[in-house]
Coordinates of C-alpha atoms in Angstrom, one line a residue:
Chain R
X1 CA -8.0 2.2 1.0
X2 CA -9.2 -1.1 1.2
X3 CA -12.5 -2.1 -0.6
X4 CA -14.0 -5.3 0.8
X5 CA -14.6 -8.1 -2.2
X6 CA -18.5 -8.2 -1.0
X7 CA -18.7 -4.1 -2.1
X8 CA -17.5 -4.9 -5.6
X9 CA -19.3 -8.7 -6.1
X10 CA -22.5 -10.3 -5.8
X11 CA -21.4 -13.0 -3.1
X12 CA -23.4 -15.3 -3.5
X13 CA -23.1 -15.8 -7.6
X14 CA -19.3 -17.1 -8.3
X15 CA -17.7 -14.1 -10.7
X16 CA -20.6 -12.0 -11.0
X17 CA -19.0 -8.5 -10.4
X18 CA -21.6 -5.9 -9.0
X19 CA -20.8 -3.2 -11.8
X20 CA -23.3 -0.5 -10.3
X21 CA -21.4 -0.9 -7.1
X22 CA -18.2 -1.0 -9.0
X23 CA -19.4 2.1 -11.2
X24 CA -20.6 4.1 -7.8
X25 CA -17.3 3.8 -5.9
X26 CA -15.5 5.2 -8.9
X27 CA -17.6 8.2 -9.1
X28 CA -17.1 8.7 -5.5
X29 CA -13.0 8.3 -6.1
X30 CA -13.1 10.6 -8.5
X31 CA -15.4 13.2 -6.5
X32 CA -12.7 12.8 -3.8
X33 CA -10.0 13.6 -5.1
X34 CA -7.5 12.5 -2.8
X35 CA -3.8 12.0 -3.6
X36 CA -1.9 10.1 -2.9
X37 CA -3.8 6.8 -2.8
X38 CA -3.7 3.6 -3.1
X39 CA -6.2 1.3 -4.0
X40 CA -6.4 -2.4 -2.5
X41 CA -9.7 -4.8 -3.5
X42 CA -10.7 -8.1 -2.5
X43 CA -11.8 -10.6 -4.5
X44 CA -15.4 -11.7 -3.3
X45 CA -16.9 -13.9 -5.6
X46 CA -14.0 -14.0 -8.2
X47 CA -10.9 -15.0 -6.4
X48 CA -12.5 -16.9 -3.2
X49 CA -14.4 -20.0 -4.9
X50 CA -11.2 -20.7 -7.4
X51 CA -8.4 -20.6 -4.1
X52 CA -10.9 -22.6 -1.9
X53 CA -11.0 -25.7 -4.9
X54 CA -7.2 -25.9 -4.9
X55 CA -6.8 -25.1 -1.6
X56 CA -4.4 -22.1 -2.8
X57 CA -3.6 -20.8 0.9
X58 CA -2.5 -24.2 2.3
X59 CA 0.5 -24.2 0.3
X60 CA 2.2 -26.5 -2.8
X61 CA 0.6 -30.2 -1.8
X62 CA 0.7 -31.7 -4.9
X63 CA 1.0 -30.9 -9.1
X64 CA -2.8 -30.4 -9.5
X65 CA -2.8 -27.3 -7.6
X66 CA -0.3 -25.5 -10.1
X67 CA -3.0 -24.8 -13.0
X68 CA -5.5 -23.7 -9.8
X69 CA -2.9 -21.4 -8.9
X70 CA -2.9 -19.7 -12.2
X71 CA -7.2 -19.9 -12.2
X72 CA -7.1 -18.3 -9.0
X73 CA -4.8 -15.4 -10.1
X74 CA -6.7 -15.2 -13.5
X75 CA -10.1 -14.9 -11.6
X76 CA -8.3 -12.0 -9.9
X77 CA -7.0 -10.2 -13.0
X78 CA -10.3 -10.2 -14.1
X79 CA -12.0 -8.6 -11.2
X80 CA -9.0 -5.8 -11.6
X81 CA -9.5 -5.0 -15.2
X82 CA -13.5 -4.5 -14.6
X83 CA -12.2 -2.2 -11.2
X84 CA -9.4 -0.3 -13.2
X85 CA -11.6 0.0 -16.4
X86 CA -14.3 1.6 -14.1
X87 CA -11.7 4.2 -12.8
X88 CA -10.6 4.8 -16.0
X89 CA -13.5 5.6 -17.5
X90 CA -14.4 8.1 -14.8
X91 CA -10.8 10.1 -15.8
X92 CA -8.4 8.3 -13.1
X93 CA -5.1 7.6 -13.8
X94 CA -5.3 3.8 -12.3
X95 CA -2.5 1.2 -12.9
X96 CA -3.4 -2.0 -12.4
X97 CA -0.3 -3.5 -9.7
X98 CA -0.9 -7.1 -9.2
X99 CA 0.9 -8.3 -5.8
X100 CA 1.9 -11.8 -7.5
X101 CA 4.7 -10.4 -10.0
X102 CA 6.2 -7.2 -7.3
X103 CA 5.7 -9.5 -4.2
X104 CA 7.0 -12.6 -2.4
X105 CA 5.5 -13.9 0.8
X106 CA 7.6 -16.4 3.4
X107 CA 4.9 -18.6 5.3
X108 CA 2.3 -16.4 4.1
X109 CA 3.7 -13.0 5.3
X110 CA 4.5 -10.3 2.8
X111 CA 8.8 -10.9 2.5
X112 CA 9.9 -8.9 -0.1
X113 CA 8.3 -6.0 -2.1
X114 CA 9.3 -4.3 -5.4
X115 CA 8.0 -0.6 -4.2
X116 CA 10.1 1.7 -6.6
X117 CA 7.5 1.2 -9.0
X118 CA 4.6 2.1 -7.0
X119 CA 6.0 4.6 -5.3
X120 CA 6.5 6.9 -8.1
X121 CA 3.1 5.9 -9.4
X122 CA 2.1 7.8 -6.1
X123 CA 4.8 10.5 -6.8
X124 CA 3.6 11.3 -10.3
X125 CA -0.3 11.2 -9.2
X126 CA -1.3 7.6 -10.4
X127 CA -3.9 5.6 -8.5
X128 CA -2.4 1.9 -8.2
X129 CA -4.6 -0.9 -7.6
X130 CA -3.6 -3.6 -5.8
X131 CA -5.9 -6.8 -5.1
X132 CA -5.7 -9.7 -2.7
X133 CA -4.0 -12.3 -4.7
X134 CA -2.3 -15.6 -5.3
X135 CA 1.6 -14.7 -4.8
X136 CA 4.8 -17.0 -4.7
X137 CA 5.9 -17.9 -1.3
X138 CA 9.9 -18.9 -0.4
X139 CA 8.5 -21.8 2.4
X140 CA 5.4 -23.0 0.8
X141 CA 6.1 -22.4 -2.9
X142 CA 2.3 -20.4 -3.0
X143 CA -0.4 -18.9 -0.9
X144 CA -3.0 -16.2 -0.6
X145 CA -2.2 -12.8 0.4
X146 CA -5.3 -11.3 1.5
X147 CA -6.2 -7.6 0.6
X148 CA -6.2 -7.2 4.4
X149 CA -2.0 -7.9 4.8
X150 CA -1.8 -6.2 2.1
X151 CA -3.3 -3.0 3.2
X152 CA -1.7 -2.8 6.7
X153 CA 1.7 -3.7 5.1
X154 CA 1.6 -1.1 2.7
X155 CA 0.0 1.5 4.6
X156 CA 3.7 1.0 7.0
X157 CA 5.8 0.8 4.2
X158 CA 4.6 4.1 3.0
X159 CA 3.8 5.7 5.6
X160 CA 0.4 6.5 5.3
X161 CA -1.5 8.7 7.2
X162 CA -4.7 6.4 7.7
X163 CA -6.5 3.2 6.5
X164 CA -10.0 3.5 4.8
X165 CA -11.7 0.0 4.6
X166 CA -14.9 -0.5 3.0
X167 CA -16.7 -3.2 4.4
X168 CA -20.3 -4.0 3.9
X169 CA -21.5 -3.4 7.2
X170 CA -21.3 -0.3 9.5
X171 CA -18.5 -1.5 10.9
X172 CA -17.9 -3.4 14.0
X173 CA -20.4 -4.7 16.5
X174 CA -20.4 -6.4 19.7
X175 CA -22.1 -9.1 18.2
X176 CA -23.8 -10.0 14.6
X177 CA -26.5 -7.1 14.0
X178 CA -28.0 -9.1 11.1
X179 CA -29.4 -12.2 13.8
X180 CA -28.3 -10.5 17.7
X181 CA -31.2 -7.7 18.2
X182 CA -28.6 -6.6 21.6
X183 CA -26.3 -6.0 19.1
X184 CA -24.4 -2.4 19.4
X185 CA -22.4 -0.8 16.6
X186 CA -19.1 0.5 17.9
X187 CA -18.0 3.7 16.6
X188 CA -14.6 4.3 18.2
X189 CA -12.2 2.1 19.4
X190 CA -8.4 2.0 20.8
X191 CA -6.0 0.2 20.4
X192 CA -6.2 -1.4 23.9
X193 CA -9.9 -1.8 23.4
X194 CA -8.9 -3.3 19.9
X195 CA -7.1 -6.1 21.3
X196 CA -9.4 -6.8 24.3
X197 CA -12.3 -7.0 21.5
X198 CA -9.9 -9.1 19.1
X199 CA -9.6 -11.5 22.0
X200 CA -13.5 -11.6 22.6
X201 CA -14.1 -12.8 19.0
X202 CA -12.7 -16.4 20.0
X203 CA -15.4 -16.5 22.5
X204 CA -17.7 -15.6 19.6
X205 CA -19.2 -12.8 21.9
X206 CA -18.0 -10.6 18.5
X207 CA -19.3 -12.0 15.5
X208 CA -17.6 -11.8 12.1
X209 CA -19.6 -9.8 9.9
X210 CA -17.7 -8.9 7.1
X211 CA -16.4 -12.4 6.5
X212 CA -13.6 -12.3 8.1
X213 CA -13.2 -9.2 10.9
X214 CA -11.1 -11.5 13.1
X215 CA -8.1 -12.0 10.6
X216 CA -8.8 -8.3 9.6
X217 CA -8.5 -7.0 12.8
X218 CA -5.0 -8.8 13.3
X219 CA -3.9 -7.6 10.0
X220 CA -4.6 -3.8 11.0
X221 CA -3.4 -3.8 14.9
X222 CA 0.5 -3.0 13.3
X223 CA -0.7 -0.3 11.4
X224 CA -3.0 1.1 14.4
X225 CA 0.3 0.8 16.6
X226 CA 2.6 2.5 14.2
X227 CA 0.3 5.6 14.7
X228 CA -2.2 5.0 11.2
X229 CA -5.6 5.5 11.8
X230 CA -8.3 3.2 10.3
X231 CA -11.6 3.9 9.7
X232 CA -14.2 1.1 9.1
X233 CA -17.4 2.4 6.8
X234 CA -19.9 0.5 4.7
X235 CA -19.1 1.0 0.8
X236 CA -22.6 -0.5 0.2
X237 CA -24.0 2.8 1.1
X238 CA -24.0 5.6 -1.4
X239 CA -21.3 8.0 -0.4
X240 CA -19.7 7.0 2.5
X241 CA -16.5 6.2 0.6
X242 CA -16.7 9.7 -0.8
X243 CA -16.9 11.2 3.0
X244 CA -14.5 8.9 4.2
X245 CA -11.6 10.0 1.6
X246 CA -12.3 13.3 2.2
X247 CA -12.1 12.9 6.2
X248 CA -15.7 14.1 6.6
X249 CA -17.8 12.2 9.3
X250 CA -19.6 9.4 8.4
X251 CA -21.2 6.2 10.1
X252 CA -18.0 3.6 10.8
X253 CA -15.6 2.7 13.1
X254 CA -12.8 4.6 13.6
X255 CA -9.4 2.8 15.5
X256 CA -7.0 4.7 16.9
X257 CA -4.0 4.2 18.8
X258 CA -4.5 6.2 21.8
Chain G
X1 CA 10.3 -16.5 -26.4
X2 CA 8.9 -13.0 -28.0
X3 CA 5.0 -13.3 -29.9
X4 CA 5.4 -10.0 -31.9
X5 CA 1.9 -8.0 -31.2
X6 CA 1.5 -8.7 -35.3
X7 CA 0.8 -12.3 -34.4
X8 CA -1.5 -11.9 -31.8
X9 CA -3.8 -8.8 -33.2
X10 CA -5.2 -7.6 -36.5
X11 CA -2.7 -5.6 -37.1
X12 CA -5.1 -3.0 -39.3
X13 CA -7.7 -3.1 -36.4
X14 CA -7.4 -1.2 -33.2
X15 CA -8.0 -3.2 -30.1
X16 CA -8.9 -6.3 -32.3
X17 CA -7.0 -9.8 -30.8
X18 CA -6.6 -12.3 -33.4
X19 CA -8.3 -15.2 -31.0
X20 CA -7.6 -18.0 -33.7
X21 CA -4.0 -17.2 -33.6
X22 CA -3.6 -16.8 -30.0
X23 CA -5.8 -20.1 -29.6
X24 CA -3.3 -22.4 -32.3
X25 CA -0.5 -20.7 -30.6
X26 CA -1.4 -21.8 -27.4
X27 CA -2.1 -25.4 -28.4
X28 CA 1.4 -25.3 -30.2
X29 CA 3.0 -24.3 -27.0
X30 CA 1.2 -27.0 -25.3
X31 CA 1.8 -29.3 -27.4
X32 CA 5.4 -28.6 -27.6
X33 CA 5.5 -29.1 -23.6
X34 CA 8.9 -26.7 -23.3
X35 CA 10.2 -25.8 -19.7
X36 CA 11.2 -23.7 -18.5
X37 CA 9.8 -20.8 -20.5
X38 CA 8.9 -17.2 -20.7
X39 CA 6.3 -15.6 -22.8
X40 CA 6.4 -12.1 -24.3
X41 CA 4.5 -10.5 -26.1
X42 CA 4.1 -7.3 -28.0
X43 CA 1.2 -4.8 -28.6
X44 CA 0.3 -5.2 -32.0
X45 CA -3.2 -3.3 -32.5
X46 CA -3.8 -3.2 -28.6
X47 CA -0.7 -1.1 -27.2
X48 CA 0.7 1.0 -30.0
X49 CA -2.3 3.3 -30.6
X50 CA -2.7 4.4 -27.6
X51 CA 1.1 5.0 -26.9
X52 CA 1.7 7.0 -30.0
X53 CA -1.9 9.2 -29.3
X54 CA -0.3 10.4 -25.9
X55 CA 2.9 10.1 -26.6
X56 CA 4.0 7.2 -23.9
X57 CA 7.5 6.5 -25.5
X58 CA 8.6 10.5 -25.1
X59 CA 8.7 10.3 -21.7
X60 CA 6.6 12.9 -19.5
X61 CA 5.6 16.3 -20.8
X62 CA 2.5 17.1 -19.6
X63 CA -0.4 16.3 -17.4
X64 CA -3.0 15.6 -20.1
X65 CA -0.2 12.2 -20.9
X66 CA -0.9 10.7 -17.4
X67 CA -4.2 8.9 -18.3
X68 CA -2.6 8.2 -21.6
X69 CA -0.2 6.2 -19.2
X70 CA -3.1 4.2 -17.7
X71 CA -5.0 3.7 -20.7
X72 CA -1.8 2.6 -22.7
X73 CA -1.1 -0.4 -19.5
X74 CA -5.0 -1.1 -19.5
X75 CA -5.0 -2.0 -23.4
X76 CA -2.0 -4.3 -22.9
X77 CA -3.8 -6.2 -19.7
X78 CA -7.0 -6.7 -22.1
X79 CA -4.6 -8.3 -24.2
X80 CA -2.6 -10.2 -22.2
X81 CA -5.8 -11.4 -20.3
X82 CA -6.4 -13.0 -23.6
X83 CA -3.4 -14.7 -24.3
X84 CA -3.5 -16.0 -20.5
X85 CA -6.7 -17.1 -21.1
X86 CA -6.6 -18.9 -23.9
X87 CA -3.0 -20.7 -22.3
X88 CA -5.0 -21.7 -19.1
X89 CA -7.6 -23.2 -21.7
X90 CA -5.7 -25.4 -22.8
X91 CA -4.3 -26.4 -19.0
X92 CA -1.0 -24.3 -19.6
X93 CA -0.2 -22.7 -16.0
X94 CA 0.3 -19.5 -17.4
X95 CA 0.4 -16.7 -14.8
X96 CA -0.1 -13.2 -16.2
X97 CA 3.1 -10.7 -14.8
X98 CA 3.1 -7.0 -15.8
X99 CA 6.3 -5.3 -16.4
X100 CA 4.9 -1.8 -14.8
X101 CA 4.5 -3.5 -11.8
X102 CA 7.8 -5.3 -11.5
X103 CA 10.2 -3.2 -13.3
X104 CA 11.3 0.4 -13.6
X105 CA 13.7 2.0 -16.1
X106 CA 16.4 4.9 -16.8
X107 CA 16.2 6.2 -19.7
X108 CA 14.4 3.7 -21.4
X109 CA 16.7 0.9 -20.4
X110 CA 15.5 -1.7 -17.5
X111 CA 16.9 -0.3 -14.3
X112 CA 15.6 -2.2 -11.3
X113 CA 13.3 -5.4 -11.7
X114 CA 11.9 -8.2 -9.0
X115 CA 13.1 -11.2 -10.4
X116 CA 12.2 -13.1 -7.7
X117 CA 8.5 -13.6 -8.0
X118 CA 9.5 -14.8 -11.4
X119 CA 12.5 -16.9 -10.5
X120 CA 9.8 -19.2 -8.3
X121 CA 7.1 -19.0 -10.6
X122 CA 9.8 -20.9 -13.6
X123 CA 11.1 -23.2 -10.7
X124 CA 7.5 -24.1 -10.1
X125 CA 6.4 -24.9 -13.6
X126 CA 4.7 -21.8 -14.5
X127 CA 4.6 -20.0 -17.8
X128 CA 5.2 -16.4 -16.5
X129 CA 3.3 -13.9 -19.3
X130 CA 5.1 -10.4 -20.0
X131 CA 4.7 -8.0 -22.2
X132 CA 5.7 -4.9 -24.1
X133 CA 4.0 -2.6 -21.6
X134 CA 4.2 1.2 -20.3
X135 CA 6.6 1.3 -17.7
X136 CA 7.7 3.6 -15.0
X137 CA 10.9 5.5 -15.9
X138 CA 13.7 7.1 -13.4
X139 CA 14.2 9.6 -15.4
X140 CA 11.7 10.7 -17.8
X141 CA 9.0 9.8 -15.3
X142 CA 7.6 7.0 -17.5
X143 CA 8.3 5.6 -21.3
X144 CA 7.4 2.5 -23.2
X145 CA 9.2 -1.1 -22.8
X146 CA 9.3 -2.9 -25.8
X147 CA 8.8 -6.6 -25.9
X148 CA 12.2 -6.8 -27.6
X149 CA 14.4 -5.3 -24.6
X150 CA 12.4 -7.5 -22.0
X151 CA 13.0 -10.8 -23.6
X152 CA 16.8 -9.8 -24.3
X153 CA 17.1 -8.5 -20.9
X154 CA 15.3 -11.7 -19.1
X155 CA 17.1 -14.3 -21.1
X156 CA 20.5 -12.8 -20.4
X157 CA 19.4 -12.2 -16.6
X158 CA 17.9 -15.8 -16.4
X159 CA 20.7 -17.2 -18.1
X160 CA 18.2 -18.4 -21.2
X161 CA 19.8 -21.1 -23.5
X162 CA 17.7 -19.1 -26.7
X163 CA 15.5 -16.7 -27.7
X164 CA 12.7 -17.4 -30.0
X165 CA 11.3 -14.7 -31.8
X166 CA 7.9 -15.2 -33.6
X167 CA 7.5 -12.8 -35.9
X168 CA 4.8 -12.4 -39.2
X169 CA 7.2 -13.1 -41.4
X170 CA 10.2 -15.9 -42.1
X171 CA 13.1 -13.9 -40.6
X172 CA 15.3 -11.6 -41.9
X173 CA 15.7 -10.7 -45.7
X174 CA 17.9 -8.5 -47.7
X175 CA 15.5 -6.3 -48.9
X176 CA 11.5 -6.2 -47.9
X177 CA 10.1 -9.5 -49.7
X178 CA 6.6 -7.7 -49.9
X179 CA 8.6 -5.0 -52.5
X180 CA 11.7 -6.3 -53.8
X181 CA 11.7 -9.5 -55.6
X182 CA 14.9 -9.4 -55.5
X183 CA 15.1 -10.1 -52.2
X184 CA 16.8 -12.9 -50.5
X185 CA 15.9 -15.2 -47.3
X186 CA 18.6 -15.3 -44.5
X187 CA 18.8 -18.1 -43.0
X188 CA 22.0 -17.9 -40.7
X189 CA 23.7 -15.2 -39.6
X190 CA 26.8 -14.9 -37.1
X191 CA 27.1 -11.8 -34.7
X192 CA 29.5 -10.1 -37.1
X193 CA 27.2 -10.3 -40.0
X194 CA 24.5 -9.0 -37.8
X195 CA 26.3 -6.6 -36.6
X196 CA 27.0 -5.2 -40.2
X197 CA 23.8 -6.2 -41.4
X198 CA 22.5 -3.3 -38.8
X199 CA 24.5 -0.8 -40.5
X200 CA 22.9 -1.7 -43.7
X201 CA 19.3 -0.7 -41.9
X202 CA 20.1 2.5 -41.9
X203 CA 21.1 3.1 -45.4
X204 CA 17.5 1.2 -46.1
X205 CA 19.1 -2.2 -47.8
X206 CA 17.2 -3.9 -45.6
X207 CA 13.8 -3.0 -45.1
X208 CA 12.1 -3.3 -41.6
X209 CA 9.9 -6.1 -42.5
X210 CA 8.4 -6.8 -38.5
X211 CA 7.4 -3.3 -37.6
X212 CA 11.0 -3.0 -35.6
X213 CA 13.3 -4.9 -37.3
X214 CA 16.1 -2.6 -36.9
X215 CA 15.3 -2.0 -32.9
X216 CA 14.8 -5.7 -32.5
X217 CA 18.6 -5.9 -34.1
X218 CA 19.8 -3.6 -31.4
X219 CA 18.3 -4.9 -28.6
X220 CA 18.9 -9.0 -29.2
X221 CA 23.1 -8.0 -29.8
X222 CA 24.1 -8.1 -26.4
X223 CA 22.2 -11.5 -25.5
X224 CA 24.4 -12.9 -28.7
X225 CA 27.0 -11.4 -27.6
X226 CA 26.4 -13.8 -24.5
X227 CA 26.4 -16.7 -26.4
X228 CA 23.0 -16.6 -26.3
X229 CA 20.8 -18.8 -29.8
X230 CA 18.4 -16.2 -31.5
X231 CA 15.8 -18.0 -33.9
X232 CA 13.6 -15.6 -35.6
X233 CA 10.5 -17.4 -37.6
X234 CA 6.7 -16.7 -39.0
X235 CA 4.7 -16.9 -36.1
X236 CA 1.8 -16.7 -38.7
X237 CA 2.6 -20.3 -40.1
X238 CA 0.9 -23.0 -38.5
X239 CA 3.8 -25.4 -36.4
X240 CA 7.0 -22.8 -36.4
X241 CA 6.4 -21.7 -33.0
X242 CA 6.1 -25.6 -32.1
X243 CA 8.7 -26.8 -34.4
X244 CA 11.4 -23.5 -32.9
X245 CA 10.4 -24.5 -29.2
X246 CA 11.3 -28.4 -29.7
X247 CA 14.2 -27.7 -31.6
X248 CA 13.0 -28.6 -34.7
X249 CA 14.4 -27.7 -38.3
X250 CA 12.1 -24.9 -39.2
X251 CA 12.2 -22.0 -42.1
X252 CA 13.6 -18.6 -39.9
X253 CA 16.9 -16.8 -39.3
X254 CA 19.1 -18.1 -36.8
X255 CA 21.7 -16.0 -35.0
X256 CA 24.8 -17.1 -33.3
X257 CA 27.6 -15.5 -31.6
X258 CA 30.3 -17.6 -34.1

């Protein structure tokens, strides 16, 4: 499960976490009960302002970006601890698994993994939690790993039944339903119709409402094809992360392959 | 080089940093301008507690331990985010890298571990930040890492030229200075002499002065053995840590292989 960086900050305040939010979803984790899981956030208003000053997913440019590096991934680790202290004070046996010191990305795509310790977190009934992050890259020296690749990829890896991502809309649209009045909210899509719609966004006939659906829909169209489902709900709303986890119906998206 | 949790926490206190310590300690490591380096620390007031209440070190036994687990790891990434901090403060690129998410052991010993991630970060300039830290075990399901056995392990792995060891006192004695005024400062010791200077531990000659003294003996004779330089002195002391890094004459025990 992926939970959007805009469902667990205020956005518009840089590192203001939204603890109700925070304090809500865990509650709903817990009510779930689901195992095994896995637990991937974004970084909202923590990890984006500190990346975009030092220009962390361009690559290595120059010395100055080497402290910025460990800012960003600081910013980060703070976001996680509020997240993992959350879950652990509603009784979940969370383990904080940040991507930069088990992962290695080449050009910005996830190269090599250290799963044995995550997976028998899984085995043994843990709940990791991953977060997009600044990781070490073998071309570019650094970059940002989104929550998004980072979802899809381990989702293959393990083999995991379906995708839960918590945006903070109702999922997708055929255009932006907070300034298009014709806009209509898609609740099922294919995989075919995926990548027709994927194709429409450069026209801009799909907006991106989540800040960033475009690269999130390229992230997920692997895990879609491999057979995973993913369902798209909004984790601003009281309980639809609950309903998701337990595979009840609930207002979202849900991709399929076929 | 190892920070023993005793130089970082109050050691009486549960979950109570020592933030002027951690702050001088980071300006001494700045100051000193080292590289490349690794930074371990222990759990002082932070980890321990919590691993001894549930039992961490025993390995799995029952379910109630599993949160223990969690709540063991959490403790040390407070920590940890305090000692990163403060490094970052004081513009040292210090990226925080948790041994439960990069390593797994066998029966206590470090079995498998991503170096890579860490290989790139020292090639890069950055201070990676371990710790002491509740790890996921092959065997026994999960245990407890010491500080100790990581910094042994990653300096022979990373061929290391030495090994500091900061501890809250000047190094080795014959007998527990704090008891036994009879007791004498050691201020060099060869492998051999280590090596019978163990045996001695057990017949309580020499008192375990560090909270691990005898452990730390056990785990730091193989990285001699390699021709690896061990220098153990009082982290407490204003300018050892500096002096050790540089090279520097400074009051501690140093141990060679001849």
């Amino acid at each position: 499960m992926k939970l959007g960086g805009s469902a667990i900050t205020i956005k518009e305040k840089p590192f203001t976490p939204d603890i109700k939010a925070i304090k809500r979803l865990a509650e709903e984790i817990k009510h779930a009960d689901v195992s095994p899981l896995i637990l991937v956030h974004g970084g909202g208003s923590f990890g984006h302002p500190v990346a975009k000053k030092y220009r962390i997913n361009e690559g290595y440019k120059d010395s100055s970006q080497v402290i910025g590096f460990s800012k960003t991934h600081q910013a980060m680790t703070v976001l996680n601890n509020l997240v993992v202290d959350s879950l652990i004070n509603h009784d979940i046996p969370a383990v904080a698994v940040p991507p930069s010191s088990c992962m290695i990305t080449k050009s910005g795509r996830i190269e090599g993994f250290e799963e044995r310790p995550l997976i028998r977190m899984l085995e043994m009934g843990f709940l990791p939690v991953l977060y997009g992050d600044a990781v070490l890259d073998s071309d570019i020296n650094f970059t940002i790993l989104s929550g998004d690749q980072l979802v899809s990829s381990l989702a293959m890896n393990l083999d995991a039944e379906r995708i839960i991502i918590g945006a903070d809309v109702d999922g997708l649209y055929t255009a932006d339903p907070k300034t298009d009045s014709s806009a209509r909210h898609i609740s099922h899509l294919t995989l075919t119709e995926l990548k027709k719609l994927q194709n429409k966004v450069g026209e801009t006939k799909v907006t991106d409402v989540t800040g960033g659906m475009p690269g999130k829909m390229r992230e997920l169209i692997p895990a879609v094809e491999k057979g995973i489902r993913v369902i798209i709900v909004n984790a601003a709303k009281p309980n639809n992360i609950y309903k998701a986890l337990k595979g009840e119906e609930v207002v979202g998206t849900i991709i399929e392959r076929a």
